[in-house]
Amino acid sequence: MEKDDDIIVFAMYDDPIKANMVKDILESNGVIAGVMGDSIANTLMKGFTQGSMRVVVLRKDLPLAREIMDSNPIE
């Protein structure tokens, strides 16, 4: 059963810097966010771990997170 406080993946990135930029933008706009990923694997397997950095948010914040990032695109 889905709950509002479930943690879900908002976006996935190859680049940990981009993932952390998205997290910072979300948090500066009141959305609790985090970055999950295996940094050792990223270092050892650079180029083979596509989408290994996951930006996560609470399910209830997903619509707001989308709205925020639509207004603040990361390229």
Coordinates of C-alpha atoms in Angstrom, one line a residue:
M1 CA 0.0 0.0 0.0
E2 CA 1.4 3.4 -1.0
K3 CA 1.8 6.0 1.8
D4 CA 2.5 9.7 1.5
D5 CA 5.7 9.3 3.5
D6 CA 7.1 6.6 1.2
I7 CA 10.5 7.5 -0.3
I8 CA 10.4 7.4 -4.1
V9 CA 12.9 8.1 -6.8
F10 CA 12.3 11.5 -8.4
A11 CA 15.2 11.4 -10.9
M12 CA 18.3 9.5 -11.9
Y13 CA 21.6 10.9 -13.0
D14 CA 25.0 9.7 -14.1
D15 CA 26.7 12.8 -12.6
P16 CA 26.7 13.1 -8.8
I17 CA 27.2 16.9 -9.1
K18 CA 23.9 17.2 -11.1
A19 CA 22.1 14.9 -8.6
N20 CA 23.3 17.0 -5.7
M21 CA 22.3 20.3 -7.5
V22 CA 18.8 18.9 -8.0
K23 CA 18.7 17.9 -4.3
D24 CA 19.8 21.4 -3.2
I25 CA 17.3 23.1 -5.4
L26 CA 14.5 21.0 -4.0
E27 CA 15.6 21.5 -0.4
S28 CA 15.9 25.2 -0.9
N29 CA 12.2 25.2 -2.0
G30 CA 11.0 23.2 1.1
V31 CA 11.1 19.7 -0.3
I32 CA 12.9 17.0 1.7
A33 CA 15.3 15.3 -0.7
G34 CA 18.3 13.0 -0.7
V35 CA 20.8 11.4 -3.1
M36 CA 21.3 7.7 -3.1
G37 CA 24.1 6.0 -5.0
D38 CA 27.2 3.9 -4.7
S39 CA 30.1 6.4 -5.0
I40 CA 32.8 3.6 -5.0
A41 CA 31.1 1.9 -7.9
N42 CA 30.9 5.3 -9.7
T43 CA 34.6 5.8 -9.2
L44 CA 35.7 2.3 -10.3
M45 CA 33.2 1.9 -13.1
K46 CA 33.0 5.4 -14.5
G47 CA 30.9 5.2 -17.6
F48 CA 29.3 1.9 -16.8
T49 CA 27.0 3.0 -14.0
Q50 CA 24.4 5.0 -15.9
G51 CA 21.7 6.5 -13.7
S52 CA 23.4 5.3 -10.6
M53 CA 22.7 8.5 -8.6
R54 CA 19.1 8.7 -7.5
V55 CA 17.4 11.8 -6.2
V56 CA 14.7 10.7 -3.8
V57 CA 11.7 12.6 -2.3
L58 CA 8.7 11.8 -0.2
R59 CA 5.8 10.5 -2.3
K60 CA 3.6 13.4 -1.1
D61 CA 6.2 15.9 -2.4
L62 CA 6.5 14.5 -5.9
P63 CA 4.1 16.9 -7.6
L64 CA 5.8 19.9 -6.0
A65 CA 9.3 18.5 -6.8
R66 CA 8.2 18.2 -10.5
E67 CA 6.9 21.8 -10.5
I68 CA 10.1 23.1 -8.9
M69 CA 12.4 21.4 -11.4
D70 CA 10.2 22.4 -14.3
S71 CA 10.9 26.0 -13.3
N72 CA 14.6 25.3 -12.6
P73 CA 15.9 22.9 -15.3
I74 CA 19.4 21.4 -14.9
E75 CA 21.3 20.9 -18.1

